[in-house]
Short mmCIF file of C-alpha atoms and ligand atoms in Angstrom, two decimals:
data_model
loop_
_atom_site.label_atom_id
_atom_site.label_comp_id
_atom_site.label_asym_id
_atom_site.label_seq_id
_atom_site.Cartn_x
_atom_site.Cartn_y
_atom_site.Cartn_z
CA UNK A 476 65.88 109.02 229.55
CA UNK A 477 65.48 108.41 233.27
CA UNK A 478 63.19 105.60 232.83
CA UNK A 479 62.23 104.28 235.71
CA UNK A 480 64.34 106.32 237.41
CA UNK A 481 63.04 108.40 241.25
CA UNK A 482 62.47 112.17 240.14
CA UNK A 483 64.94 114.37 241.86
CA UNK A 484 63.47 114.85 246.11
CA UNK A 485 63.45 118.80 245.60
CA UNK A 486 62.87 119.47 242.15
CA UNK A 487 65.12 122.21 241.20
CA UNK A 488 64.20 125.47 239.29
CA UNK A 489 64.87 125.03 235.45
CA UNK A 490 64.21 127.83 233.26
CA UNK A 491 64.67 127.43 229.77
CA UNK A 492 65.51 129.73 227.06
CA UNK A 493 64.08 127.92 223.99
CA UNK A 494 61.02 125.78 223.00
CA UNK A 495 62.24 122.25 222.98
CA UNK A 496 60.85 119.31 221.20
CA UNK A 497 57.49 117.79 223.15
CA UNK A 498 59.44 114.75 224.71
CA UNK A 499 62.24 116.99 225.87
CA UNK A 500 59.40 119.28 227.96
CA UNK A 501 57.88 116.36 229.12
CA UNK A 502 61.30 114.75 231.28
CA UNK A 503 62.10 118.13 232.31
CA UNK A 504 59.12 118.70 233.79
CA UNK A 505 59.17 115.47 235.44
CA UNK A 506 62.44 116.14 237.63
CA UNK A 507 62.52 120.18 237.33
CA UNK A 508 60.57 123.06 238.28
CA UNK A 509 60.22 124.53 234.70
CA UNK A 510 59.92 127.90 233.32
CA UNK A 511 58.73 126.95 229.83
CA UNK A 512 59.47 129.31 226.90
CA UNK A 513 56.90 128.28 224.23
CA UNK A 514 57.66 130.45 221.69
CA UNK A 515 60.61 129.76 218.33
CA UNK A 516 61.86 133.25 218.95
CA UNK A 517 64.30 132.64 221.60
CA UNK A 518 63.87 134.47 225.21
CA UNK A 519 65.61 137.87 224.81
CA UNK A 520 68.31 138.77 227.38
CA UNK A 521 66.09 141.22 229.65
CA UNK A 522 63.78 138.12 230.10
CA UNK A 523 66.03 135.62 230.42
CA UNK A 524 67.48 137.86 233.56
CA UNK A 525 64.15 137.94 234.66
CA UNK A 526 62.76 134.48 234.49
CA UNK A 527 66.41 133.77 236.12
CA UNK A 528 65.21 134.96 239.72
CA UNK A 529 65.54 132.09 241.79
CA UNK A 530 66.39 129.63 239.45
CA UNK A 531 68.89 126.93 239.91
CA UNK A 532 70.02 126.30 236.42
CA UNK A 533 69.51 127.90 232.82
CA UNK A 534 69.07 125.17 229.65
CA UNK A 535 70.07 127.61 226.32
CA UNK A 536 70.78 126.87 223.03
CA UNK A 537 72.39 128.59 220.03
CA UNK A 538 69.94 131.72 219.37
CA UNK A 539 69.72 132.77 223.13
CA UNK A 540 73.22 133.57 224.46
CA UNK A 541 74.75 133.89 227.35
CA UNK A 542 78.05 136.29 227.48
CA UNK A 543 79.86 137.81 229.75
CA UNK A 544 77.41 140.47 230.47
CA UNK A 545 74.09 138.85 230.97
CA UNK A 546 76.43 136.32 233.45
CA UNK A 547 77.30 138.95 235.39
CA UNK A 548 74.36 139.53 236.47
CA UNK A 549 72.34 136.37 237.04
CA UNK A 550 71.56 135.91 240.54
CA UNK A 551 73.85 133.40 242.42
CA UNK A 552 71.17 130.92 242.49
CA UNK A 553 72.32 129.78 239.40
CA UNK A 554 74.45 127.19 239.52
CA UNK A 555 74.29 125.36 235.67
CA UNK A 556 74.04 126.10 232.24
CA UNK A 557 73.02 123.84 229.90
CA UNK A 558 73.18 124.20 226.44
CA UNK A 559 71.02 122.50 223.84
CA UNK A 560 73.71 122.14 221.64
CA UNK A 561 77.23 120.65 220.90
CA UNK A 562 78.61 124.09 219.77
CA UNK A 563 79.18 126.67 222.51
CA UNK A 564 79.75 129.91 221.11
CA UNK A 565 77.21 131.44 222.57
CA UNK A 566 78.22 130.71 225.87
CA UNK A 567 81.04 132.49 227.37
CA UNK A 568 83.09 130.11 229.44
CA UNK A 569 85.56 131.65 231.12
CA UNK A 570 82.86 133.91 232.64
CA UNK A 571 80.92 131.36 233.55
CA UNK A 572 83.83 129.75 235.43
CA UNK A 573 84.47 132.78 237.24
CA UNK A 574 80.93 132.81 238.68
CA UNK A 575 81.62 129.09 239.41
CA UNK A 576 78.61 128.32 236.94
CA UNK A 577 78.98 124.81 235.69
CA UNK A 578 78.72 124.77 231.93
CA UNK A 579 77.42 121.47 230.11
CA UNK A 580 77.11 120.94 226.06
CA UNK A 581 75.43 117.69 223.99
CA UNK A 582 78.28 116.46 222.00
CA UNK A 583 77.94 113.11 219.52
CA UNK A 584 74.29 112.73 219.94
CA UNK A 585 74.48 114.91 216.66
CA UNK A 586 77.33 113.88 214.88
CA UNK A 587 75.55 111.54 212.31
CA UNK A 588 72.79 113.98 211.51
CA UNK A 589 75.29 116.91 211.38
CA UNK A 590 77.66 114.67 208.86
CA UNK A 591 74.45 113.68 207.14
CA UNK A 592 72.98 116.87 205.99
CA UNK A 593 77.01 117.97 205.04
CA UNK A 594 76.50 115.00 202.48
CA UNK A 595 73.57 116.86 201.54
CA UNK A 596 75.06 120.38 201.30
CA UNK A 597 77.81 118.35 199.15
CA UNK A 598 75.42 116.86 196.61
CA UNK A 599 73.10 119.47 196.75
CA UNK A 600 75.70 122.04 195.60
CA UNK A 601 77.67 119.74 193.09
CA UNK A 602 74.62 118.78 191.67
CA UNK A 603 72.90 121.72 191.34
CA UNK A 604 69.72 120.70 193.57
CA UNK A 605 68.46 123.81 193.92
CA UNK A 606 68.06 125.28 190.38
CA UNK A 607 66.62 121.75 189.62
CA UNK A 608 63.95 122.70 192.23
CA UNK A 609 63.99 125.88 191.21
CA UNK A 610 63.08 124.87 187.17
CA UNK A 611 60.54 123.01 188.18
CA UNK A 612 58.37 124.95 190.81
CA UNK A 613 58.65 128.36 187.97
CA UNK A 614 56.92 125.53 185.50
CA UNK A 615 60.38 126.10 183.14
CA UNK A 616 61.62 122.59 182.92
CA UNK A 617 61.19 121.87 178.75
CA UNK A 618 62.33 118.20 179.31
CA UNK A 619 65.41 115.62 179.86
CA UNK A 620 68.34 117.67 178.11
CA UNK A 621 71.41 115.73 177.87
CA UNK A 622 73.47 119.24 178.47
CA UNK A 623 70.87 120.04 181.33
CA UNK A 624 72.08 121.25 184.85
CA UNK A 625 75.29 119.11 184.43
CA UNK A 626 76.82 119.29 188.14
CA UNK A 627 80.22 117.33 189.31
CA UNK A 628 80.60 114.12 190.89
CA UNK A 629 81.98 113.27 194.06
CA UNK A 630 83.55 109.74 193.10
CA UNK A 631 86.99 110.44 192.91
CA UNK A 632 87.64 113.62 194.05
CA UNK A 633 89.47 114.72 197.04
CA UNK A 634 87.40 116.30 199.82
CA UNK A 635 89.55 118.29 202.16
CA UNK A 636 87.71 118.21 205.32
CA UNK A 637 88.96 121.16 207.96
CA UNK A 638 88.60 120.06 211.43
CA UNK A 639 88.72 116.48 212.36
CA UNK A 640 86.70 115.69 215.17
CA UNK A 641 83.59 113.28 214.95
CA UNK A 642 81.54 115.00 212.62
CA UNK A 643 84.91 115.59 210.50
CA UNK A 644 85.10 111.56 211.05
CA UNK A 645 81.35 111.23 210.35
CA UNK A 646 81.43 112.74 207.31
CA UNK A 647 84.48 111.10 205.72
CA UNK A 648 83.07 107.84 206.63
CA UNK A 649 80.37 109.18 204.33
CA UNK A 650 82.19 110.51 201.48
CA UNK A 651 84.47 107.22 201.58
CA UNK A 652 80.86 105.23 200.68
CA UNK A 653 80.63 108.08 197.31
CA UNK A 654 84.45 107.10 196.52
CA UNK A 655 86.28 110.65 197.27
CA UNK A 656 89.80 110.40 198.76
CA UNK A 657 89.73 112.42 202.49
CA UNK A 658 92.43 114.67 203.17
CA UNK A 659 92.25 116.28 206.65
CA UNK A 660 93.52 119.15 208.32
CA UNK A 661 93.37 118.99 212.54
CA UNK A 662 95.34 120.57 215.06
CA UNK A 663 96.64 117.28 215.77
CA UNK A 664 97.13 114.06 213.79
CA UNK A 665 94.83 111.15 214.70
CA UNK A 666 95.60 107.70 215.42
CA UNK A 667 95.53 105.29 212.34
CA UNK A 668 92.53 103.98 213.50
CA UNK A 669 90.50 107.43 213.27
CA UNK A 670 92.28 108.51 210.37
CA UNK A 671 91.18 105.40 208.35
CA UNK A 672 93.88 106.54 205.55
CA UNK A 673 92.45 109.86 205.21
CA UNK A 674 95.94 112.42 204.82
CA UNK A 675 96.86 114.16 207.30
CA UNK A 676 97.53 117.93 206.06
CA UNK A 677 99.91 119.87 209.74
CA UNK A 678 99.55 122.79 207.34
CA UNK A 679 95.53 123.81 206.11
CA UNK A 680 96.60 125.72 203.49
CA UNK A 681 98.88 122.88 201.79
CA UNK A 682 95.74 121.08 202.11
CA UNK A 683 93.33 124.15 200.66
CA UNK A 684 95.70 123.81 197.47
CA UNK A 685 94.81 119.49 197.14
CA UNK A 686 90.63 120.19 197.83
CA UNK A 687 88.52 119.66 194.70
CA UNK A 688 85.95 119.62 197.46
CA UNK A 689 86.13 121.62 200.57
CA UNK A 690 84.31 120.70 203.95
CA UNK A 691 84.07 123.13 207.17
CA UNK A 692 83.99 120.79 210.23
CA UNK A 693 85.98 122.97 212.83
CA UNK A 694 84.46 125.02 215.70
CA UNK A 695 83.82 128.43 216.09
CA UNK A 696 86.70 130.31 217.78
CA UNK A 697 89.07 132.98 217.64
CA UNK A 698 91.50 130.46 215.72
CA UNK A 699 88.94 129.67 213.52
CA UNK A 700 87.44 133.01 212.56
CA UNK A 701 87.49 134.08 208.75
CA UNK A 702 89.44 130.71 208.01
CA UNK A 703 88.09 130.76 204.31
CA UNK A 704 88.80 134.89 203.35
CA UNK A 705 90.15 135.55 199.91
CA UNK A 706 93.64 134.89 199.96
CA UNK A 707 92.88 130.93 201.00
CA UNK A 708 89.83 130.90 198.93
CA UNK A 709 92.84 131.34 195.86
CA UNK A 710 94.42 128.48 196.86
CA UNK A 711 91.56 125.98 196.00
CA UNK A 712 91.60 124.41 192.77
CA UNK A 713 89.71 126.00 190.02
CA UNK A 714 85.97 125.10 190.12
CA UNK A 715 85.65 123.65 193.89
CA UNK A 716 82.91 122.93 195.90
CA UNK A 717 82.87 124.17 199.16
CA UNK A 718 80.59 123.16 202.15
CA UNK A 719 80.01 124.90 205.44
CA UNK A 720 77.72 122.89 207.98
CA UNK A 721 79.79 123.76 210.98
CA UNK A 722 79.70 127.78 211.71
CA UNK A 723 79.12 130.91 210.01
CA UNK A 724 82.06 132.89 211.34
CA UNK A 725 84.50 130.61 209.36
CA UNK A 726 83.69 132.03 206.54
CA UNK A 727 84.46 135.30 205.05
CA UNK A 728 81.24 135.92 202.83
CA UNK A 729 82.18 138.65 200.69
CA UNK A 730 84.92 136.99 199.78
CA UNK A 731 83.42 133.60 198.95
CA UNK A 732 80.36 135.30 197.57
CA UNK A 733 83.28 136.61 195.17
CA UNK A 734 84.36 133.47 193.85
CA UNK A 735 81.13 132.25 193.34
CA UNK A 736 79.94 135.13 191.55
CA UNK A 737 83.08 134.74 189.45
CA UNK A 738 83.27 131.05 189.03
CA UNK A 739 86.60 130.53 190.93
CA UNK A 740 84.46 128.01 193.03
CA UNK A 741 81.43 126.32 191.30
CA UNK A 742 79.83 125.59 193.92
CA UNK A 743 78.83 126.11 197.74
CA UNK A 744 76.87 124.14 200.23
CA UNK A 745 75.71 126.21 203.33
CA UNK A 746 73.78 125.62 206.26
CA UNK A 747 75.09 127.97 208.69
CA UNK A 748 75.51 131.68 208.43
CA UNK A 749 77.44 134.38 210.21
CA UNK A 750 75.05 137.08 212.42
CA UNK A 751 72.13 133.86 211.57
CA UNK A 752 69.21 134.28 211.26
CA UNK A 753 70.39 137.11 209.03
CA UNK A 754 72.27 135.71 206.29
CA UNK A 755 74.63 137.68 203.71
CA UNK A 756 71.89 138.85 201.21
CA UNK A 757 74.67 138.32 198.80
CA UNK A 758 73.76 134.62 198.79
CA UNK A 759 70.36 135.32 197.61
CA UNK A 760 70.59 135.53 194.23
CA UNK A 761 73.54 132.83 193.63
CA UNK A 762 72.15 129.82 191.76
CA UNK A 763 75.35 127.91 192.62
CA UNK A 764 74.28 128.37 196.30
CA UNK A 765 73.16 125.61 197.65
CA UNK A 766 71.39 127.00 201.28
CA UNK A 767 69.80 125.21 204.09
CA UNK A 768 68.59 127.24 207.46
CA UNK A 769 70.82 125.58 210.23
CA UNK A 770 69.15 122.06 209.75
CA UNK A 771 72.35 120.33 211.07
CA UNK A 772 70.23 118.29 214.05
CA UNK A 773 67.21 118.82 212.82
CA UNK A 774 65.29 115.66 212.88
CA UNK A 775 63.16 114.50 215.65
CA UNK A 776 65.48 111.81 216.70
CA UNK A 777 68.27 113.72 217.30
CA UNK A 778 66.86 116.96 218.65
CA UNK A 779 65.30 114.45 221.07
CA UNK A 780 68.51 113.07 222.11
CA UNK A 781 70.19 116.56 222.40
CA UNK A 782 67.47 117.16 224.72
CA UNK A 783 67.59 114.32 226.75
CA UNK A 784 71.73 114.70 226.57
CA UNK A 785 71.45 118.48 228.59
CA UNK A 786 68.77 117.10 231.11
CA UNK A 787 71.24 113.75 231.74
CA UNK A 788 74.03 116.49 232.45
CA UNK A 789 71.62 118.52 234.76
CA UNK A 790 70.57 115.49 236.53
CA UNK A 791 74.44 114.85 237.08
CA UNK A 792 74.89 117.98 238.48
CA UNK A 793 72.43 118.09 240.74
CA UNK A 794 71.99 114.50 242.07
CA UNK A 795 76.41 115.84 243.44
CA UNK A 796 77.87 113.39 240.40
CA UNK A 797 80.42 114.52 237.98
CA UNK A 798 78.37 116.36 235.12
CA UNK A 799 79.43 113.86 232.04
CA UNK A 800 79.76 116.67 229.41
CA UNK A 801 81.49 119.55 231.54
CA UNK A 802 82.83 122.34 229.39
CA UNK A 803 83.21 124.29 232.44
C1 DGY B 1005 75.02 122.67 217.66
O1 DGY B 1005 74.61 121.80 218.42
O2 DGY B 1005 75.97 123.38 217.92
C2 DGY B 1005 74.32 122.82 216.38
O3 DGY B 1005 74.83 123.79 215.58
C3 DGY B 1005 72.84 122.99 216.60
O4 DGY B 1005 72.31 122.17 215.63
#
């Protein structure tokens, strides 16, 4: 936070596309002129053009994007976009450059709460959390069963984690402390140092083939798109556990829907959805579908820091210093 920092002389014109956390509102309104949006829906794209008018920066978030369309036509006043949010999908850079818009994200604030509810999706699937919930809130559960809800433990088993950057890290420093051996796949090797003997797999699918336990970590992108469809889906082990905290589009559903209907994969831990909020309806009915709604960074601490992250860039920006999480 700017403790005890001056507020910016002319307070520039901040509107913002989502309602953030109490403490967030409260700094931005210090230093910025704010155009609140109070409500969880996010600010559709005819109002964000509106409430743009004059404005000398846009803070966004996943849920309220900005493509190549809507930039086209904000008015020149804008000069930043800020996102709420380490992943930038939403956002459509290279347009954003071409206006000369200055494009900032929140990276590692959320990396531990991000690789902390993937330990969840982990356990939650391979222990069959949610049809333990489930037994109990119907008013089913008979009593201890020693063949009840067996799941899988983690101790042991290789988790294949796909995309290697600090959450990747963050959560194989977590699945180290549960005794699984990490296997990675990255587009580049890391040093020893960040590798911490996890094995490093140039080729994904050689890796697919070693992963009792599977764990999406990469970004959304073109590259990444439909990584896990059908045919790699074949090439895990019998009766793996898949996880996917990272992004929805990674993931073919139908097909892993498929293999969880038919047992090829026992289990799946999911907090992210392609098309979200809408979710494949085919993951309704699974019991061996472990599903969270996007909770990635969702805990007070963290959702605080993301804020206070984008406003730090802003500040940047406008007080003529170099903006310390440019994406563009
Ligand atoms: C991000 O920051 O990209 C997350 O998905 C939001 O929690």
């Amino acid at each position: 936070r700017r403790e005890g920092k001056t507020p910016l002389p002319n307070k520039p014109v901040l509107l913002v596309t989502r309602c953030l956390p109490d403490a967030v509102v409260e700094r931005a309104k210090r230093d910025y002129d704010v155009r609140l949006h109070q409500q969880d829906e996010p600010l559709p794209a005819d109002a964000i053009l509106a409430g743009a008018a004059g404005a000398d920066a846009i803070m966004t978030a996943p849920g309220a994007p900005l493509k190549a369309e809507l930039l086209a036509k904000l008015p020149a006043s804008v000069r930043m976009i800020a996102t709420f949010s380490v992943g930038f999908d939403h956002l459509d850079l290279p347009a954003a450059k071409a206006r000369g818009i200055a494009v900032s994200n929140t990276p590692d604030v959320l990396t531990d709460a991000t690789a902390d509810i993937t330990l969840l999706c982990l356990l939650g699937a391979s222990r069959r959390a949610w049809e333990g919930q489930d037994m109990l809130r119907r008013e089913e559960w008979v009593g201890w069963n020693p063949r009840q809800l067996m799941g899988w433990s983690l101790g042991g088993k290789r988790l294949g984690i796909y995309g290697m950057g600090r959450i990747g890290r963050a959560v194989a420093d977590r699945a180290r402390a549960f005794g699984m051996k990490i296997l990675y796949h990255n587009r580049s090797r890391l040093a020893p140092e960040l590798e911490q003997g996890a094995v490093y797999y140039a080729d994904a699918e050689a890796m697919l083939k070693a992963s009792q336990f599977l764990s999406l970590n990469a970004p959304a992108s073109a590259e990444t798109d439909n990584f896990l469809d059908a045919r790699r889906i074949a090439l895990l082990p019998d009766g793996a556990i898949v996880v996917n905290t990272a992004r929805g589009t990674l993931v073919d559903d139908e097909a892993l829907i498929a293999a969880l209907k038919s047992g090829k994969l026992a289990a799946a831990g999911i907090d992210v959805y392609r098309g979200e909020p809408k979710l494949h309806p085919g993951y309704l009915p699974l019991k061996n579908a472990y599903l969270l709604p996007h909770l990635g960074s969702a805990t007070v601490e963290t959702r605080n820091a993301m804020g206070f992250c984008a406003l730090d860039n802003l500040d940047a920006f406008f007080a003529g210093k170099d903006v310390p999480n440019r994406i563009a």
